[in-house]
CSV table of C-alpha atoms in Angstrom, one decimal:
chain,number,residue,atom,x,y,z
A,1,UNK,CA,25.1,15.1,35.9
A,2,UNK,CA,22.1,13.4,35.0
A,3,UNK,CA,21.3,9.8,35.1
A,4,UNK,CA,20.8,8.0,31.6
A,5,UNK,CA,18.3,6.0,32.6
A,6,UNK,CA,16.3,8.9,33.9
A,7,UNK,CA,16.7,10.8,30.7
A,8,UNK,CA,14.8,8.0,28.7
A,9,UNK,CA,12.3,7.4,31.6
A,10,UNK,CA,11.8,11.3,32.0
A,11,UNK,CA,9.0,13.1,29.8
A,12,UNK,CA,10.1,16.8,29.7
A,13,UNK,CA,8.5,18.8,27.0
A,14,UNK,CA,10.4,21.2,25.3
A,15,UNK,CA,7.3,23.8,25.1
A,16,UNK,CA,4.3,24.0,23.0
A,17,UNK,CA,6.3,25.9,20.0
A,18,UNK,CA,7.5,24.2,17.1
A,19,UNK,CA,8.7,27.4,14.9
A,20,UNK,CA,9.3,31.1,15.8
A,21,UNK,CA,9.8,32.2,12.5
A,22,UNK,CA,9.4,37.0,12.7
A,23,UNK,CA,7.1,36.5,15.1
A,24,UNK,CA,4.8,33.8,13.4
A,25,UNK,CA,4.5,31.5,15.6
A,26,UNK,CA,3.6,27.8,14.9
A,27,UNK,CA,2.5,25.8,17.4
A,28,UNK,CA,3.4,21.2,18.0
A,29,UNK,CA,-0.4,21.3,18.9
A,30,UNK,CA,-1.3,22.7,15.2
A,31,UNK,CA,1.3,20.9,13.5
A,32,UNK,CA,0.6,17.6,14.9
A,33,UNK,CA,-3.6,18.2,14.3
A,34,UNK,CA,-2.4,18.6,10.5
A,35,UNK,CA,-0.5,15.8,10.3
A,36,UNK,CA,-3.5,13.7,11.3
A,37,UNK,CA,-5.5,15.2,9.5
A,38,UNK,CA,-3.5,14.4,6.0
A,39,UNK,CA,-2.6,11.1,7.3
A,40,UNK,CA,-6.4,9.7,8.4
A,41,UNK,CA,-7.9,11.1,5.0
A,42,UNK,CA,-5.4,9.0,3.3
A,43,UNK,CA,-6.2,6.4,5.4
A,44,UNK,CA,-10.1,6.6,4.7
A,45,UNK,CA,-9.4,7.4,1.1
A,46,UNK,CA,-7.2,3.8,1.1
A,47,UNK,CA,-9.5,1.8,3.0
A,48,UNK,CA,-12.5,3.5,0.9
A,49,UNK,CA,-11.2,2.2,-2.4
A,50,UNK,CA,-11.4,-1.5,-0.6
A,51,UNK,CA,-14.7,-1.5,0.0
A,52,UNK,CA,-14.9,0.2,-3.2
A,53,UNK,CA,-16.5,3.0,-2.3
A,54,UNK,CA,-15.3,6.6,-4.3
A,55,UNK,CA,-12.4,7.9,-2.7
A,56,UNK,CA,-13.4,11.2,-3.1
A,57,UNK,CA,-16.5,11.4,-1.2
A,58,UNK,CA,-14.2,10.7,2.0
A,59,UNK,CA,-12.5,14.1,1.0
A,60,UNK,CA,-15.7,15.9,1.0
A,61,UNK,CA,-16.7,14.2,4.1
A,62,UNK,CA,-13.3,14.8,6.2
A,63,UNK,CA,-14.1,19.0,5.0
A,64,UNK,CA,-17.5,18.4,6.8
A,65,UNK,CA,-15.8,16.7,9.6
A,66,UNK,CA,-12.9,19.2,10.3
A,67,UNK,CA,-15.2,21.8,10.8
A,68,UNK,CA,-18.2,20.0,13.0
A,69,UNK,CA,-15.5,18.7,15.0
A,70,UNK,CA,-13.5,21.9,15.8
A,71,UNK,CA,-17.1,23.1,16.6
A,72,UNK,CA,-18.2,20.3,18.8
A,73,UNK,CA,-14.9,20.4,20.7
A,74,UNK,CA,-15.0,23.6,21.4
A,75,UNK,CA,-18.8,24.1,22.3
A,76,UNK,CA,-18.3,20.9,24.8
A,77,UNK,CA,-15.8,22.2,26.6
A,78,UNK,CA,-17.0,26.0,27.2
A,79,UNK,CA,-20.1,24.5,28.4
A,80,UNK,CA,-18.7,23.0,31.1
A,81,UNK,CA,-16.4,25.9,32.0
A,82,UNK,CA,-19.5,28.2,31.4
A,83,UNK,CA,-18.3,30.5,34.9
A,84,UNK,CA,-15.2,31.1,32.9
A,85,UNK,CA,-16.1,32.2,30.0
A,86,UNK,CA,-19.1,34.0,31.0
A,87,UNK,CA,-17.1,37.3,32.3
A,88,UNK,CA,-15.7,37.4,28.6
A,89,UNK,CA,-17.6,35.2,26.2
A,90,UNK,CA,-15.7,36.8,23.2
A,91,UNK,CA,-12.5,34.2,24.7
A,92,UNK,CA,-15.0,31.2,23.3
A,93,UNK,CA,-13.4,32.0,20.3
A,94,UNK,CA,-9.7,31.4,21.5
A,95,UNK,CA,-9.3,28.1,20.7
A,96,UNK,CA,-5.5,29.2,20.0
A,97,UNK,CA,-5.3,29.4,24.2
A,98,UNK,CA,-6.3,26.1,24.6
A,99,UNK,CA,-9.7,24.3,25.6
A,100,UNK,CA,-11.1,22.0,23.5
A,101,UNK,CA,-12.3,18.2,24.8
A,102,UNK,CA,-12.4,15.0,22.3
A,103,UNK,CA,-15.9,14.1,23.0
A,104,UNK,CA,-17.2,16.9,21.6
A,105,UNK,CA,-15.3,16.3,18.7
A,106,UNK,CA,-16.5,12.8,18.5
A,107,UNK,CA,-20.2,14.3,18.4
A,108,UNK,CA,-20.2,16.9,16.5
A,109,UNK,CA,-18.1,14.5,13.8
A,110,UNK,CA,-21.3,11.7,14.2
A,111,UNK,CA,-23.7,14.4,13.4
A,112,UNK,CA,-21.7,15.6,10.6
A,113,UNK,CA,-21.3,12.1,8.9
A,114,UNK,CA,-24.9,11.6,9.6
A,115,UNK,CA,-26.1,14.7,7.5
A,116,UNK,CA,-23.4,13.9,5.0
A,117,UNK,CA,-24.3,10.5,4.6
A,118,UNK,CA,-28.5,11.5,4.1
A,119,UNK,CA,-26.9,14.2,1.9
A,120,UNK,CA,-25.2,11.6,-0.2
A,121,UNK,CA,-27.8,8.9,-0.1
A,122,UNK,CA,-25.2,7.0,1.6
A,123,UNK,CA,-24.8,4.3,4.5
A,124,UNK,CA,-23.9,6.1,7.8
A,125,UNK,CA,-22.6,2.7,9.0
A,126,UNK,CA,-20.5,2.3,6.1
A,127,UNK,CA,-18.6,5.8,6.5
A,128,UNK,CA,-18.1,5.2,10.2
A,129,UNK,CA,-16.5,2.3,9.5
A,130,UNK,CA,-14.3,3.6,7.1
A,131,UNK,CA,-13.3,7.2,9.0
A,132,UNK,CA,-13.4,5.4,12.7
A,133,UNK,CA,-9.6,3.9,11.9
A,134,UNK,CA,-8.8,7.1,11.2
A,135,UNK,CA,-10.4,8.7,14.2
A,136,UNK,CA,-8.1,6.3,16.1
A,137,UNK,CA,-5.0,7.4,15.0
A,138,UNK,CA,-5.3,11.0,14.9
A,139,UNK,CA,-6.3,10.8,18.4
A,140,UNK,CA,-2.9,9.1,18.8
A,141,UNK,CA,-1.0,11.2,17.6
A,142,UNK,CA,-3.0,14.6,18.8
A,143,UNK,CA,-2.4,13.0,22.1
A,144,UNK,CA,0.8,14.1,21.8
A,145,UNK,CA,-0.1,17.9,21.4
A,146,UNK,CA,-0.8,17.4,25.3
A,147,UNK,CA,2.9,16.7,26.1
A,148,UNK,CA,4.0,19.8,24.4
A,149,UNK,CA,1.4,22.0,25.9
A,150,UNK,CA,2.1,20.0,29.6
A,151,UNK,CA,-1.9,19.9,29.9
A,152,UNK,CA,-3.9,16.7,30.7
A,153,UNK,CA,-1.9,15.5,32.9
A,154,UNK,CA,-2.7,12.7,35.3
A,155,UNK,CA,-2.2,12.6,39.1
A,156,UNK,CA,1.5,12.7,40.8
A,157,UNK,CA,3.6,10.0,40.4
A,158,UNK,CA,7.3,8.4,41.1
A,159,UNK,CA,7.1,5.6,38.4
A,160,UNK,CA,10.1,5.4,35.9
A,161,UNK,CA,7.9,7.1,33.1
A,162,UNK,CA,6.9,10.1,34.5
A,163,UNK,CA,6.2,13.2,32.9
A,164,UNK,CA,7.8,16.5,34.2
A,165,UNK,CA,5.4,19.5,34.7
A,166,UNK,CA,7.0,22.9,34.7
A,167,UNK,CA,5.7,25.2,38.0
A,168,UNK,CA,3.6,27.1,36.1
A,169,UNK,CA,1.2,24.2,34.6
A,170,UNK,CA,0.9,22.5,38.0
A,171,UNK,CA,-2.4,22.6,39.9
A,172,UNK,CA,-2.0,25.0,42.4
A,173,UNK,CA,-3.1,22.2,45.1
A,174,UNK,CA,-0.2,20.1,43.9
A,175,UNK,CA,2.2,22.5,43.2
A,176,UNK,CA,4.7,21.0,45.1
A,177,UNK,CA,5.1,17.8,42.9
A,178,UNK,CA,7.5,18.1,40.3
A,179,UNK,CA,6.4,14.7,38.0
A,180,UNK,CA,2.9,13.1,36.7
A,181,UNK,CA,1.3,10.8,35.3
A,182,UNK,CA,1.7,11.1,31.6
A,183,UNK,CA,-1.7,10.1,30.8
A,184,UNK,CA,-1.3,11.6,26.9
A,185,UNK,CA,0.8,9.2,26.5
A,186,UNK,CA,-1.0,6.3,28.0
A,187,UNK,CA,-4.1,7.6,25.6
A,188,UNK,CA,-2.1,7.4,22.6
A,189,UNK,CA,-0.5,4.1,23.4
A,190,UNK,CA,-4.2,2.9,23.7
A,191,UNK,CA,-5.4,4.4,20.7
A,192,UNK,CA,-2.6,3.0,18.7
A,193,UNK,CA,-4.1,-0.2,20.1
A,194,UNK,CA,-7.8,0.3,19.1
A,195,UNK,CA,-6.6,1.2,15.8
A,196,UNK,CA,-4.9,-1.9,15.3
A,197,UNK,CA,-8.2,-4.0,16.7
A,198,UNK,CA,-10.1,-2.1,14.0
A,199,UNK,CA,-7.7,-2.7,11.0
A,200,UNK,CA,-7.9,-6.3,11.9
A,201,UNK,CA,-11.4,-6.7,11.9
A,202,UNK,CA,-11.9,-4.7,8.8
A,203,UNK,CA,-9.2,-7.2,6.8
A,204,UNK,CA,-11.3,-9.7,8.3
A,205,UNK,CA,-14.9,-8.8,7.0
A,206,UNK,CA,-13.1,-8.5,3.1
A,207,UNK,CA,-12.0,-12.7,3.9
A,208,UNK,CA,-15.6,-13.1,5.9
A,209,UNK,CA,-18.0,-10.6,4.4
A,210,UNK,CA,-21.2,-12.7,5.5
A,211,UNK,CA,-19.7,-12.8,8.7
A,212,UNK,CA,-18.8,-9.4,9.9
A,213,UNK,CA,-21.4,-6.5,9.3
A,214,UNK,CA,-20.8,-2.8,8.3
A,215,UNK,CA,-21.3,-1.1,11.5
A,216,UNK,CA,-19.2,-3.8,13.7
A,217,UNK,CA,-16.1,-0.9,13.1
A,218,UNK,CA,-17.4,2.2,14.5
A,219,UNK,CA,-19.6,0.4,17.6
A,220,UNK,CA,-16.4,-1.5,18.6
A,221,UNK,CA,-14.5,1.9,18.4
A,222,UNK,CA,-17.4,3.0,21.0
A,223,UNK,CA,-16.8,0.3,23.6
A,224,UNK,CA,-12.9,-0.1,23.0
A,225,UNK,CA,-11.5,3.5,23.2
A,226,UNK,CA,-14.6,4.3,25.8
A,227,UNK,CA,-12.7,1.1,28.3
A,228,UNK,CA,-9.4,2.8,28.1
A,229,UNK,CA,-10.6,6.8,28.5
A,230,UNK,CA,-12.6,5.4,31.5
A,231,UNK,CA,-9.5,4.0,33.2
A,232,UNK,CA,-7.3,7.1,32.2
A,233,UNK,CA,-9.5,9.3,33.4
A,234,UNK,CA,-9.3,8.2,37.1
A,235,UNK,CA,-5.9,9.5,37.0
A,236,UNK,CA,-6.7,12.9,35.0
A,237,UNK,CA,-6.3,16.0,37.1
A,238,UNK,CA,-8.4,18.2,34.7
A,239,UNK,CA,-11.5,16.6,34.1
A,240,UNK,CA,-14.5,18.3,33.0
A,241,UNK,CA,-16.7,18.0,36.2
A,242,UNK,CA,-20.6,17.2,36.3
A,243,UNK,CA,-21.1,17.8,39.5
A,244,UNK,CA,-19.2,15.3,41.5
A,245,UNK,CA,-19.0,13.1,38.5
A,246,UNK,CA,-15.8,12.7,35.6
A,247,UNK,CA,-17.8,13.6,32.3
A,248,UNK,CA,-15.6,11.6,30.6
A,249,UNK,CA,-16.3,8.7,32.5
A,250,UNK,CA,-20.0,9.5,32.5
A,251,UNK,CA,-19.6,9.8,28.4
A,252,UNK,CA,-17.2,6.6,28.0
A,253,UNK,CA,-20.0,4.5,30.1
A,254,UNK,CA,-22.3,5.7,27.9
A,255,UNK,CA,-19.8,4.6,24.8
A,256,UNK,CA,-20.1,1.5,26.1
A,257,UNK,CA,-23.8,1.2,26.5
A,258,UNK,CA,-24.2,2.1,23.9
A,259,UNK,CA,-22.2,-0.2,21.5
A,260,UNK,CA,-22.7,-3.4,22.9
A,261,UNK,CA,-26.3,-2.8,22.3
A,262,UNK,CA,-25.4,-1.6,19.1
A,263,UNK,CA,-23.7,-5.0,18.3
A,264,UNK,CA,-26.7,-6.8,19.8
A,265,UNK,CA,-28.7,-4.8,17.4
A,266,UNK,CA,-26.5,-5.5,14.1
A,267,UNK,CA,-25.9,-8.9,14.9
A,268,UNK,CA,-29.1,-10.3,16.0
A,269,UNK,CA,-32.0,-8.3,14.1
A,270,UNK,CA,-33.4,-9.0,10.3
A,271,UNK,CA,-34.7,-6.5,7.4
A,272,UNK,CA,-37.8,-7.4,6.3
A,273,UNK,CA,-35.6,-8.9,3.5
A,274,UNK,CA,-33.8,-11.4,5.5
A,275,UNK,CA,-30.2,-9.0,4.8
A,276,UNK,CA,-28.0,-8.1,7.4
A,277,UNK,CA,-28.6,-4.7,8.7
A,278,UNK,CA,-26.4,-2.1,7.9
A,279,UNK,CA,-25.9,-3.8,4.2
């Protein structure tokens, strides 16, 4: 009989279908992507509305979004699997099997808000602050597509809230652990966290709008998710290699570079007309 206090600490997922319904299968992964999907639009649309900004040009943005993203994802990660998908390149087109990396995501989604926002004749800082929130929590919640796929797993591990792999999904140099690091959930924990630093700074420039510029959102995003996706990536088992180097870690330092110089920028530089930039 099992121990109680295993059963909470124990991660065992149940497998990576939600619904078997005459052979149409629907998949956690998919559901969950929906969900936050519905539930970041809202969230833009809501926080849109505050800044006063029209509601629906988040809509047409988060179409523009969905589809760069899936795009970017999917692009990133078959270029650094190349040798796999070179013997049968018409499998770059089976995203339902899996292989897809955030970054990607994350770049393809900052060129589309880019061309959407020259499109629109509108800020680009001002959209990323007002979709980065939502980036933030769908990443928390996709997170959890991991668990039910038992994919992204981190190294092995006898702490009390360890994640059970079935043999099949181990790495065949580890095979003989049974229980892992469940770094999905250490990612979504985090992102939960980042998204509550954003939502308090953004409350924050509405009391101190002189204070706080548009831009301080989605360049604190860069360096605060970009800290924790370093540190979880030590314990990854799956990373996306660049030769002896983490990607992500290579990417995250980059995140980080690249928005406290960003900040440094925003807060310390002029227009001509003596306005905050990003205004």
């Amino acid at each position: 009989m099992l121990d109680p206090a295993t059963l909470i600490a124990e991660f065992t997922s149940p497998g990576a279908i939600a619904l078997d319904i005459g052979g149409l299968q629907v998949r956690w992964y998919g559901l969950l992507i929906a969900s936050a999907l519905i539930l970041g639009v809202n969230l833009s649309q809501w926080l849109a509305v505050r800044r006063k900004v029209n509601p629906e040009q988040i809509s047409d943005l988060a179409i523009w979004l969905v589809i760069a993203a899936l795009v970017g994802a999917r692009l990133y990660y078959v270029a650094f699997q190349w040798p796999e998908y070179a013997a049968q390149p018409l499998k770059i087109f089976a995203i339902w099997e899996g292989g897809i990396a955030i970054h990607g995501a994350i770049l393809g989604g900052i060129l589309a808000t880019w061309l959407f926002a020259k499109w629109q004749q509108l800020s680009f800082w001002q959209l990323g602050d007002l979709v980065i929130p939502s980036l933030s929590l769908g990443q928390a919640i996709g997170r959890w597509g991991n668990f039910f796929n038992s994919e992204a797993f981190g190294a092995p591990t006898d702490l009390p809230w360890k994640l059970l792999i079935p043999p099949d999904r181990r790495p065949p140099k580890l095979a003989e652990f049974a229980y892992y690091h469940p770094t999905f959930l250490y990612e979504s924990l985090w992102n939960l966290m980042v998204l509550g630093l954003l939502l308090t700074l953004f409350f924050k420039q509405e009391r101190q709008p002189n204070r706080y510029k548009v831009g301080t959102l989605t360049l604190v995003y860069a360096i605060a998710y970009s800290l924790g996706r370093f540190w979880i990536e030590w314990l990854r088992t799956d990373s996306l290699m660049l030769g002896s180097l983490k990607m992500a870690q290579v990417i995250s330092l980059v995140g980080i570079a690249t928005g406290a110089i960003g900040l440094f920028w925003l807060y310390k530089r002029k227009n001509p007309k003596g306005e905050p930039l990003g205004k």
